[in-house]
Amino acid sequence: MHVKTILNRVEKFKSFVYGKAELLEENGRPLLLVEVLPRRNGKPLCSRCERASPGYDTLAARRFEFVPVWGIAVFFLYSMRRVNCALCGIVVEKVPWAEGKHRLCTSYMWFLARWAKRLCWTDVAEAFQTSWEQVFRAVGYAVQWGLVHRSLKDVSAIGVDEVLWHRGHKYLTVVYQIDQGCKRLLWLARDRTEETLRGFFVWFGEARTRALRFVCSDMWKPYLEVVAEKAPEALHVLDRFHIVATMNRAIDEVRAKEARGLVAKGYQPVLKHSRWCLLKRPENLTDKQDVKLADLLRYNLKTVRAYLLKEDFQFFWNYVSPHWAGWFLDRWCKKVMRSRIAPMKKIALSLRNHRELIMNWFRARNLVSLGAVEGLNNKLKVVTRKSYGFRTFEATEIALYHTLGALPQPEFAHRFC
Ligand SMILES: [Zn+2]
């Protein structure tokens, strides 16, 4: 059987045929070089306007890397023609296997990009004996294609969030779509200022913004202000998981301070190794942590009181009636304000300040996927952590759209992976 029989099965072109194939050895690696020839009476297409045009001349043969097989690199060898287009002048022809100046075949780029969803880029480069830069280029191409072809129709709920990246030194602002049928990363940018989020609304456009019914965010002030200004008709909801995260940070603060105090006064270090028992939900504790927590609760410590206040607040989310939930919230805040635990009091104050937005949670909870922001954030962290090699914002941005953007792909006649 000829190599071209297989190639015609997986990647057939209308106006080109495969010529002879040659197995070479280059830099200690086997390499399959397959000649591609234009069909005898096929007219070349102008690469700008895609109209069939008379040939002008032929350039030197060029290599295009194709999907490797059996650990053998595969290249197409083709001499590009130039056309004399009536509209565009003398222009290089359009070929169906590659785009623009790319040296990788389009199929090979999609092949690498698809693997880059399952493995980190370094692993992909290693598995297919190519470079990190080639994988980066391939994913960049796939993301570009996806962004151009994605639909932004029917976005009715978004979640705005700030996330740390670059080894925890810098912030990104991310906007997710959190409609029940479609959860994906819509947009991201550096920083977390008012200016950053305004950038989103400018890009998203007025008509789409007007169609937004829900915006979910944390209590970060610049976001609150921009959302109020740009999307006043949408129901603004404060996210549950952010509120829980703020309480956990407060408990951490109280615990660290109290633990230091106990040691300084020469008491038993009862708070040692207690961090996770206090931050995790009780149902997620290990047996050992369970015992530790039970032990801790015997002490009259600020940390323990802060923990009990946090656990008490969990009931808030279980209310069916927003009215009674509001009653509970007010009572809880009052209790916390009397607690003399400063970090918790700070939370109670901000919950009071944003009471309306928190109560909106009850109006939105059955209509949008409010938990989606947390889930998408967790995935995002996995990507930014895995991608230690992403020194630039550009690479991070591409990787995030690639894994979280739910971007479309073209239809292929053959699936390579
Ligand atoms: Zn043209």
Coordinates of N, CA and C in Angstrom, one line a residue, residues 87-248:
L87 N -7.6 41.5 -9.1 CA -7.9 42.5 -8.0 C -6.7 42.8 -7.1
C88 N -5.9 41.7 -6.8 CA -4.9 41.9 -5.7 C -3.5 42.0 -6.3
G89 N -3.3 41.8 -7.5 CA -2.0 41.8 -8.1 C -1.3 40.5 -8.0
I90 N 0.1 40.5 -7.8 CA 0.8 39.3 -7.7 C 0.9 38.8 -6.3
V91 N 0.2 37.7 -6.0 CA 0.0 37.3 -4.6 C 0.3 35.8 -4.6
V92 N 0.7 35.3 -3.5 CA 1.0 33.8 -3.3 C -0.4 33.1 -3.3
E93 N -0.4 31.9 -3.7 CA -1.7 31.2 -3.8 C -2.2 30.7 -2.4
K94 N -3.5 30.3 -2.4 CA -4.0 29.8 -1.1 C -4.0 28.2 -1.3
V95 N -3.5 27.6 -0.2 CA -3.5 26.1 -0.2 C -4.4 25.6 0.9
P96 N -5.0 24.5 0.7 CA -6.1 24.0 1.6 C -5.5 23.4 2.9
W97 N -4.2 23.1 3.0 CA -3.7 22.4 4.2 C -3.0 23.3 5.2
A98 N -2.8 24.6 4.8 CA -2.2 25.5 5.7 C -2.7 26.9 5.5
E99 N -2.5 27.7 6.6 CA -3.0 29.1 6.4 C -1.9 30.1 6.6
G100 N -2.0 31.2 5.8 CA -1.0 32.3 6.0 C 0.4 31.8 5.9
K101 N 1.2 32.3 6.9 CA 2.6 32.0 6.9 C 2.9 30.8 7.8
H102 N 1.9 30.1 8.3 CA 2.1 29.0 9.2 C 2.9 27.9 8.5
R103 N 3.8 27.4 9.3 CA 4.6 26.2 8.7 C 4.0 24.9 9.2
L104 N 3.0 25.0 10.1 CA 2.3 23.8 10.5 C 1.1 23.7 9.7
C105 N 0.8 22.4 9.3 CA -0.5 22.2 8.6 C -1.7 22.5 9.6
T106 N -2.8 23.0 9.1 CA -3.9 23.3 9.9 C -4.3 22.0 10.7
S107 N -4.4 20.9 10.1 CA -4.8 19.6 10.8 C -3.8 19.4 12.0
Y108 N -2.5 19.6 11.7 CA -1.5 19.4 12.8 C -1.7 20.4 13.9
M109 N -2.1 21.6 13.6 CA -2.3 22.6 14.7 C -3.5 22.2 15.5
W110 N -4.6 21.7 14.9 CA -5.7 21.3 15.7 C -5.4 20.0 16.5
F111 N -4.6 19.2 15.9 CA -4.1 18.0 16.6 C -3.4 18.4 17.9
L112 N -2.4 19.3 17.8 CA -1.7 19.7 19.0 C -2.6 20.5 20.0
A113 N -3.5 21.3 19.4 CA -4.4 22.1 20.3 C -5.3 21.1 21.1
R114 N -5.8 20.1 20.4 CA -6.7 19.1 21.1 C -5.9 18.4 22.2
W115 N -4.7 18.0 22.0 CA -3.9 17.4 23.0 C -3.6 18.3 24.2
A116 N -3.4 19.6 23.8 CA -3.1 20.6 24.8 C -4.3 20.9 25.8
K117 N -5.5 20.3 25.5 CA -6.6 20.4 26.4 C -6.4 19.3 27.5
R118 N -5.8 18.2 27.1 CA -5.7 17.1 28.0 C -4.4 17.1 28.8
L119 N -3.3 17.6 28.2 CA -2.0 17.6 28.8 C -1.5 19.1 28.9
C120 N -0.5 19.3 29.7 CA 0.1 20.6 29.7 C 1.0 20.7 28.5
W121 N 1.3 22.0 28.1 CA 2.0 22.2 26.8 C 3.4 21.5 26.7
T122 N 4.1 21.5 27.8 CA 5.4 20.9 27.8 C 5.3 19.4 27.5
D123 N 4.3 18.7 28.1 CA 4.0 17.3 27.8 C 3.7 17.1 26.4
V124 N 2.8 17.9 25.8 CA 2.4 17.8 24.4 C 3.6 17.9 23.5
A125 N 4.5 18.9 23.8 CA 5.7 19.1 23.0 C 6.6 17.8 23.0
E126 N 6.7 17.3 24.3 CA 7.5 16.1 24.4 C 7.0 14.9 23.7
A127 N 5.7 14.7 23.9 CA 5.0 13.5 23.3 C 5.1 13.5 21.8
F128 N 5.0 14.6 21.2 CA 5.1 14.6 19.7 C 6.4 15.2 19.2
Q129 N 7.4 15.2 20.0 CA 8.7 15.6 19.6 C 8.7 17.0 18.8
T130 N 8.0 17.9 19.5 CA 8.0 19.3 18.9 C 8.4 20.2 20.0
S131 N 8.3 21.5 19.7 CA 8.8 22.5 20.7 C 7.5 23.1 21.4
W132 N 7.8 23.7 22.6 CA 6.8 24.4 23.4 C 6.2 25.5 22.5
E133 N 7.0 26.2 21.8 CA 6.6 27.3 20.9 C 5.6 26.8 19.9
Q134 N 5.9 25.7 19.3 CA 4.9 25.2 18.3 C 3.6 24.9 18.9
V135 N 3.6 24.3 20.1 CA 2.3 24.0 20.8 C 1.6 25.3 21.1
F136 N 2.3 26.3 21.6 CA 1.8 27.6 21.9 C 1.2 28.2 20.6
R137 N 1.9 28.1 19.5 CA 1.3 28.7 18.3 C 0.0 27.9 17.8
A138 N 0.1 26.6 18.0 CA -1.1 25.8 17.6 C -2.3 26.2 18.5
V139 N -2.1 26.3 19.8 CA -3.2 26.6 20.7 C -3.7 28.0 20.4
G140 N -2.8 28.9 20.1 CA -3.1 30.3 19.8 C -4.0 30.3 18.5
Y141 N -3.7 29.5 17.6 CA -4.4 29.5 16.3 C -5.9 29.0 16.6
A142 N -5.9 27.9 17.4 CA -7.3 27.3 17.7 C -8.1 28.3 18.5
V143 N -7.5 29.0 19.4 CA -8.2 30.0 20.2 C -8.7 31.1 19.4
Q144 N -7.9 31.6 18.5 CA -8.3 32.7 17.6 C -9.5 32.3 16.8
W145 N -9.4 31.1 16.2 CA -10.5 30.6 15.4 C -11.8 30.5 16.2
G146 N -11.6 29.9 17.4 CA -12.8 29.8 18.3 C -13.4 31.1 18.7
L147 N -12.6 32.1 19.0 CA -13.1 33.4 19.4 C -13.9 34.0 18.3
V148 N -13.4 33.9 17.1 CA -14.0 34.5 15.9 C -15.4 33.8 15.7
H149 N -15.4 32.5 15.9 CA -16.6 31.7 15.5 C -17.6 31.5 16.6
R150 N -17.2 31.9 17.9 CA -18.2 31.6 19.0 C -19.4 32.6 18.9
S151 N -20.5 32.1 19.5 CA -21.7 32.9 19.5 C -21.8 33.6 20.8
L152 N -22.1 34.9 20.8 CA -22.4 35.6 22.0 C -23.8 35.9 22.2
K153 N -24.6 35.2 21.5 CA -26.1 35.4 21.6 C -26.6 34.7 23.0
D154 N -27.6 35.3 23.5 CA -28.3 34.7 24.7 C -27.4 34.6 25.9
V155 N -26.6 35.6 26.1 CA -25.8 35.6 27.4 C -26.7 36.4 28.4
S156 N -27.3 35.7 29.4 CA -28.2 36.5 30.2 C -27.6 36.6 31.6
A157 N -26.6 35.7 32.0 CA -26.0 35.8 33.3 C -24.5 35.7 33.2
I158 N -23.9 36.7 34.0 CA -22.4 36.6 34.0 C -21.9 36.7 35.4
G159 N -20.7 36.1 35.7 CA -20.1 36.2 37.0 C -18.8 36.9 36.8
V160 N -18.5 37.9 37.6 CA -17.3 38.6 37.5 C -16.4 38.3 38.7
D161 N -15.1 38.0 38.4 CA -14.3 37.7 39.6 C -12.9 38.1 39.4
E162 N -12.1 38.3 40.5 CA -10.7 38.6 40.4 C -9.9 37.3 40.8
V163 N -8.9 37.0 40.1 CA -8.1 35.9 40.5 C -6.6 36.2 40.4
L164 N -5.9 35.6 41.3 CA -4.5 35.8 41.4 C -3.8 35.0 40.3
W165 N -2.7 35.5 39.7 CA -1.9 34.7 38.8 C -0.5 35.2 38.9
H166 N 0.4 34.6 38.1 CA 1.8 35.0 38.1 C 2.3 34.8 39.5
R167 N 2.3 33.5 40.0 CA 2.8 33.2 41.3 C 2.2 34.1 42.4
G168 N 0.9 34.4 42.2 CA 0.2 35.2 43.3 C 0.6 36.6 43.5
H169 N 1.2 37.2 42.4 CA 1.6 38.6 42.6 C 0.6 39.6 41.9
K170 N -0.1 39.1 40.9 CA -0.9 40.0 40.1 C -2.3 39.4 40.0
Y171 N -3.2 40.4 39.6 CA -4.6 40.0 39.5 C -5.1 40.0 38.0
L172 N -6.0 39.1 37.8 CA -6.7 39.1 36.5 C -8.2 39.4 36.8
T173 N -8.9 40.0 35.9 CA -10.4 40.1 36.1 C -10.9 39.1 35.1
V174 N -11.8 38.2 35.5 CA -12.4 37.3 34.6 C -13.9 37.4 34.6
V175 N -14.5 37.2 33.4 CA -15.9 37.3 33.3 C -16.4 36.0 32.7
Y176 N -17.3 35.3 33.5 CA -17.8 34.0 33.0 C -19.2 34.2 32.6
Q177 N -19.6 33.3 31.7 CA -21.1 33.2 31.4 C -21.6 32.1 32.4
I178 N -22.6 32.4 33.1 CA -23.1 31.4 34.1 C -24.6 31.0 33.8
D179 N -25.0 31.1 32.6 CA -26.4 30.6 32.3 C -26.4 29.1 32.5
Q180 N -27.6 28.6 32.9 CA -27.7 27.2 33.2 C -27.3 26.3 32.1
G181 N -27.5 26.6 30.9 CA -27.1 25.8 29.8 C -25.7 26.0 29.3
C182 N -25.1 27.1 29.7 CA -23.8 27.4 29.1 C -22.9 28.1 30.2
K183 N -21.9 27.4 30.6 CA -21.0 28.0 31.6 C -19.6 28.0 30.9
R184 N -19.0 29.2 30.8 CA -17.7 29.3 30.1 C -17.1 30.6 30.4
L185 N -15.8 30.7 30.1 CA -15.0 31.9 30.3 C -15.4 32.8 29.1
L186 N -15.8 34.0 29.3 CA -16.2 34.9 28.2 C -15.1 35.9 27.9
W187 N -14.4 36.4 28.9 CA -13.5 37.5 28.8 C -12.5 37.5 29.9
L188 N -11.3 38.0 29.7 CA -10.4 38.3 30.8 C -9.4 39.4 30.5
A189 N -8.9 40.0 31.5 CA -7.9 41.1 31.3 C -7.1 41.2 32.5
R190 N -5.9 41.9 32.4 CA -5.1 42.1 33.5 C -5.7 43.1 34.5
D191 N -5.3 43.0 35.8 CA -5.7 43.9 36.8 C -7.2 43.8 37.3
R192 N -7.5 44.5 38.3 CA -8.9 44.4 38.8 C -9.4 45.8 39.2
T193 N -9.2 46.8 38.4 CA -9.6 48.1 38.6 C -11.0 48.4 38.0
E194 N -11.5 49.5 38.3 CA -12.8 49.9 37.6 C -12.6 49.9 36.1
E195 N -11.4 50.5 35.7 CA -11.0 50.6 34.3 C -11.1 49.2 33.6
T196 N -10.5 48.2 34.3 CA -10.5 46.8 33.8 C -11.9 46.4 33.4
L197 N -12.8 46.5 34.4 CA -14.2 45.9 34.2 C -14.9 46.8 33.1
R198 N -14.6 48.1 33.1 CA -15.3 48.9 32.0 C -14.9 48.4 30.7
G199 N -13.6 47.9 30.6 CA -13.1 47.3 29.3 C -14.0 46.2 28.9
F200 N -14.5 45.4 29.8 CA -15.4 44.3 29.5 C -16.7 44.8 28.8
F201 N -17.3 45.8 29.5 CA -18.6 46.3 29.0 C -18.4 47.0 27.7
V202 N -17.3 47.6 27.4 CA -17.1 48.2 26.1 C -17.0 47.2 25.1
W203 N -16.3 46.1 25.4 CA -16.1 45.0 24.4 C -17.5 44.3 24.2
F204 N -18.2 44.1 25.3 CA -19.4 43.3 25.2 C -20.5 44.1 24.5
G205 N -20.5 45.4 24.5 CA -21.4 46.2 23.8 C -22.7 46.5 24.5
E206 N -23.3 47.6 24.2 CA -24.5 48.0 24.9 C -25.7 47.1 24.8
A207 N -25.9 46.6 23.5 CA -27.1 45.8 23.3 C -27.1 44.5 24.2
R208 N -25.9 43.9 24.2 CA -25.8 42.7 24.9 C -25.8 42.9 26.4
T209 N -25.3 44.1 26.8 CA -25.3 44.4 28.3 C -26.7 44.6 28.7
R210 N -27.5 45.2 27.8 CA -28.9 45.5 28.2 C -29.7 44.2 28.4
A211 N -29.3 43.2 27.6 CA -29.9 41.9 27.7 C -29.5 41.0 29.0
L212 N -28.6 41.5 29.7 CA -28.1 40.8 30.9 C -29.2 40.9 32.0
R213 N -29.5 39.7 32.6 CA -30.5 39.7 33.6 C -29.8 39.5 35.0
F214 N -28.7 38.9 35.0 CA -28.0 38.6 36.3 C -26.5 38.9 36.2
V215 N -26.0 39.6 37.2 CA -24.5 39.8 37.3 C -24.2 39.3 38.7
C216 N -23.2 38.4 38.8 CA -22.8 37.9 40.1 C -21.4 38.3 40.3
S217 N -21.1 38.8 41.5 CA -19.7 39.2 41.8 C -19.3 39.1 43.3
D218 N -18.1 39.4 43.6 CA -17.8 39.5 45.0 C -18.0 40.9 45.5
M219 N -17.4 41.2 46.7 CA -17.7 42.5 47.3 C -16.6 43.5 46.9
W220 N -15.8 43.2 46.0 CA -14.7 44.1 45.5 C -15.4 45.4 45.0
K221 N -15.0 46.5 45.7 CA -15.7 47.8 45.4 C -15.7 48.3 44.0
P222 N -14.5 48.3 43.3 CA -14.5 48.7 41.9 C -15.5 48.0 41.0
Y223 N -15.7 46.7 41.3 CA -16.6 45.9 40.5 C -18.1 46.3 40.8
L224 N -18.4 46.5 42.1 CA -19.7 46.8 42.5 C -20.1 48.2 41.8
E225 N -19.2 49.1 41.8 CA -19.5 50.4 41.2 C -19.7 50.3 39.7
V226 N -18.8 49.6 39.0 CA -19.0 49.5 37.5 C -20.2 48.8 37.1
V227 N -20.5 47.7 37.9 CA -21.7 46.9 37.6 C -23.0 47.8 37.7
A228 N -23.0 48.6 38.8 CA -24.1 49.5 39.1 C -24.3 50.5 38.0
E229 N -23.1 50.9 37.5 CA -23.1 52.0 36.4 C -23.5 51.4 35.1
K230 N -22.9 50.3 34.7 CA -23.1 49.8 33.4 C -24.3 48.9 33.2
A231 N -24.6 48.1 34.2 CA -25.7 47.2 34.0 C -26.7 47.4 35.1
P232 N -27.3 48.6 35.2 CA -28.2 48.9 36.3 C -29.5 48.0 36.3
E233 N -29.9 47.5 35.1 CA -31.1 46.7 35.1 C -31.0 45.3 35.5
A234 N -29.7 44.8 35.4 CA -29.5 43.4 35.8 C -29.6 43.2 37.3
L235 N -30.0 42.1 37.7 CA -30.0 41.8 39.2 C -28.6 41.5 39.6
H236 N -28.1 42.3 40.5 CA -26.7 42.1 41.0 C -26.7 41.2 42.2
V237 N -26.0 40.1 42.1 CA -26.0 39.1 43.2 C -24.6 39.0 43.8
L238 N -24.5 38.9 45.1 CA -23.2 38.7 45.7 C -23.1 37.2 45.9
D239 N -21.9 36.7 45.5 CA -21.7 35.3 45.4 C -21.5 34.6 46.8
R240 N -22.2 33.5 47.0 CA -22.1 32.8 48.2 C -20.7 32.3 48.6
F241 N -20.0 31.8 47.6 CA -18.7 31.2 47.9 C -17.7 32.3 48.3
H242 N -17.9 33.5 47.8 CA -17.0 34.6 48.2 C -17.3 35.0 49.6
I243 N -18.5 34.9 50.0 CA -18.9 35.3 51.4 C -18.2 34.3 52.4
V244 N -18.4 33.0 52.0 CA -17.8 31.9 52.8 C -16.2 32.1 52.8
A245 N -15.6 32.4 51.7 CA -14.2 32.6 51.6 C -13.7 33.8 52.5
T246 N -14.5 34.9 52.5 CA -14.2 36.0 53.4 C -14.2 35.6 54.9
M247 N -15.2 34.8 55.2 CA -15.3 34.3 56.6 C -14.1 33.4 57.0
N248 N -13.8 32.6 56.0 CA -12.6 31.7 56.3 C -11.3 32.5 56.5

